[in-house]
Coordinates of C-alpha atoms in Angstrom, one line a residue:
X299 CA 4.1 14.3 18.1
X300 CA 7.9 15.3 16.9
X301 CA 6.5 16.5 13.6
X302 CA 4.3 16.8 10.9
X303 CA 7.0 16.0 8.4
X304 CA 4.9 16.6 4.8
X305 CA 1.7 17.1 6.2
X306 CA 0.9 20.2 4.2
X307 CA 1.8 18.9 1.2
X308 CA -0.4 15.6 1.4
X309 CA -4.3 16.1 0.3
X310 CA -7.2 14.0 0.5
X311 CA -9.3 13.1 -2.9
X312 CA -11.2 10.7 -4.9
X313 CA -9.2 7.7 -5.5
X314 CA -9.0 5.3 -8.4
X315 CA -8.3 2.3 -5.5
X316 CA -11.0 3.0 -3.0
X317 CA -13.7 5.5 -1.9
X318 CA -11.0 8.8 -1.0
X319 CA -7.0 8.4 -0.9
X320 CA -4.1 10.6 0.1
X321 CA -1.9 12.1 -2.3
X322 CA 1.4 14.0 -2.6
X323 CA 1.5 17.2 -4.2
X324 CA 5.6 16.9 -4.4
X325 CA 7.8 14.4 -5.1
X326 CA 8.9 12.3 -2.4
X327 CA 12.2 10.7 -2.1
X328 CA 12.7 7.0 -0.8
X329 CA 13.1 6.7 2.9
X330 CA 11.5 9.9 3.4
X331 CA 8.9 10.2 6.4
X332 CA 5.5 11.5 5.4
X333 CA 3.4 11.7 8.1
X334 CA 3.1 10.6 11.6
X335 CA 0.1 8.5 12.2
X336 CA -1.6 9.9 14.8
X337 CA -4.8 9.0 16.7
X338 CA -6.0 7.2 20.0
X339 CA -3.9 4.5 21.8
X340 CA -6.2 1.5 22.5
X341 CA -5.9 -2.1 23.5
X342 CA -6.5 -5.0 21.4
X343 CA -9.6 -6.1 23.2
X344 CA -10.8 -2.4 22.5
X345 CA -9.7 -2.7 19.0
X346 CA -11.5 -5.6 18.2
X347 CA -14.7 -4.2 19.7
X348 CA -14.5 -1.1 17.4
X349 CA -13.6 -3.2 14.4
X350 CA -16.9 -5.6 15.0
X351 CA -19.3 -3.0 16.7
X352 CA -18.3 0.4 14.9
X353 CA -17.3 -1.4 11.8
X354 CA -14.1 0.8 12.4
X355 CA -11.7 0.4 9.5
X356 CA -9.0 2.7 10.8
X357 CA -7.0 1.2 13.2
X358 CA -3.4 0.6 12.7
X359 CA -1.5 -2.0 14.7
X360 CA 1.4 -0.6 16.6
X361 CA 2.7 -3.8 18.9
X362 CA 0.7 -6.9 20.4
X363 CA -0.6 -4.9 22.7
X364 CA -1.3 -1.3 21.0
X365 CA -3.1 -0.1 18.5
X366 CA -3.8 3.5 16.9
X367 CA -7.3 4.4 16.2
X368 CA -6.9 6.7 13.3
X369 CA -10.6 7.4 12.9
X370 CA -10.5 11.0 14.0
X371 CA -7.6 12.0 11.8
X372 CA -8.0 14.1 8.4
X373 CA -5.7 12.4 6.4
X374 CA -3.7 9.0 7.2
X375 CA -7.1 7.4 7.9
X376 CA -7.7 7.8 4.1
X377 CA -4.3 5.7 3.1
X378 CA -5.4 2.7 0.7
X379 CA -4.3 -0.8 0.2
X380 CA -1.8 -1.4 -2.9
X381 CA 0.0 -4.8 -3.4
X382 CA 2.4 -2.7 -5.3
X383 CA 2.8 -0.2 -2.2
X384 CA 4.8 3.2 -2.3
X385 CA 5.0 3.4 1.3
X386 CA 5.1 1.3 4.4
X387 CA 4.6 1.6 8.3
X388 CA 7.6 2.1 10.8
X389 CA 8.2 3.6 14.0
X390 CA 10.3 6.4 14.9
X391 CA 12.9 7.0 17.5
X392 CA 10.2 8.6 19.8
X393 CA 7.8 5.5 19.3
X394 CA 5.2 7.2 16.9
X395 CA 4.0 5.0 14.0
X396 CA 5.1 6.9 10.5
X397 CA 4.4 6.7 7.0
X398 CA 7.4 6.3 4.9
X399 CA 8.3 6.5 1.3
X400 CA 9.1 3.0 0.0
X401 CA 10.4 4.2 -3.3
X402 CA 10.8 7.5 -5.0
X403 CA 6.9 8.8 -5.4
X404 CA 6.0 11.6 -8.0
X405 CA 4.0 14.5 -7.2
X406 CA 0.4 13.6 -7.8
X407 CA 0.8 10.1 -6.8
X408 CA -1.4 8.2 -4.6
X409 CA 0.1 6.8 -1.5
X410 CA -0.5 3.5 -0.4
X411 CA 0.6 1.0 2.1
X412 CA 0.3 -3.2 1.7
X413 CA -2.6 -3.4 4.6
X414 CA -0.4 -6.9 5.4
X415 CA -3.6 -9.3 6.2
X416 CA -4.5 -12.1 3.8
X417 CA -8.6 -10.8 3.3
X418 CA -7.4 -7.7 1.8
X419 CA -6.5 -9.6 -1.5
X420 CA -10.0 -10.5 -1.8
X421 CA -11.1 -6.9 -2.5
X422 CA -7.9 -5.7 -3.8
X423 CA -8.2 -3.5 -6.9
X424 CA -4.5 -3.4 -8.0
X425 CA -4.4 -3.5 -11.9
X426 CA -2.1 -6.7 -11.6
X427 CA -2.3 -8.1 -8.2
X428 CA -0.5 -11.4 -8.0
X429 CA -2.1 -12.1 -4.6
X430 CA -5.5 -12.7 -5.2
X431 CA -6.9 -16.1 -5.0
X432 CA -7.5 -17.7 -8.2
X433 CA -11.1 -18.2 -9.0
X434 CA -12.6 -21.4 -10.4
X435 CA -13.5 -21.2 -14.3

């Protein structure tokens, strides 16, 4: 991996969104790279097997054939979903997945991404989530 970026300034602690989350200890500027998303590269078949048989929810989509299993990482596996995310996933010039600031982020804020699949909205804990399905009265 090319760099740890802000690795030492990111901590894991209890989240108000879900379980544990990752938080910044310093202000982060919009478009700043925060972390490299490391882990084992696996194919789609292995991704499905790990999700179904191991209940592994720490897998990131890289492309149609490659996924990154981040379950053995110390920090990035704890990035939580928010419909009003302050980060996004991108790819750097060497092909690594990276976590990037979507906007300026204040010290102490939890770092979040939009997981990007419809089912997440059923359990979303965003305070004003517009993506939740309407429930019957």
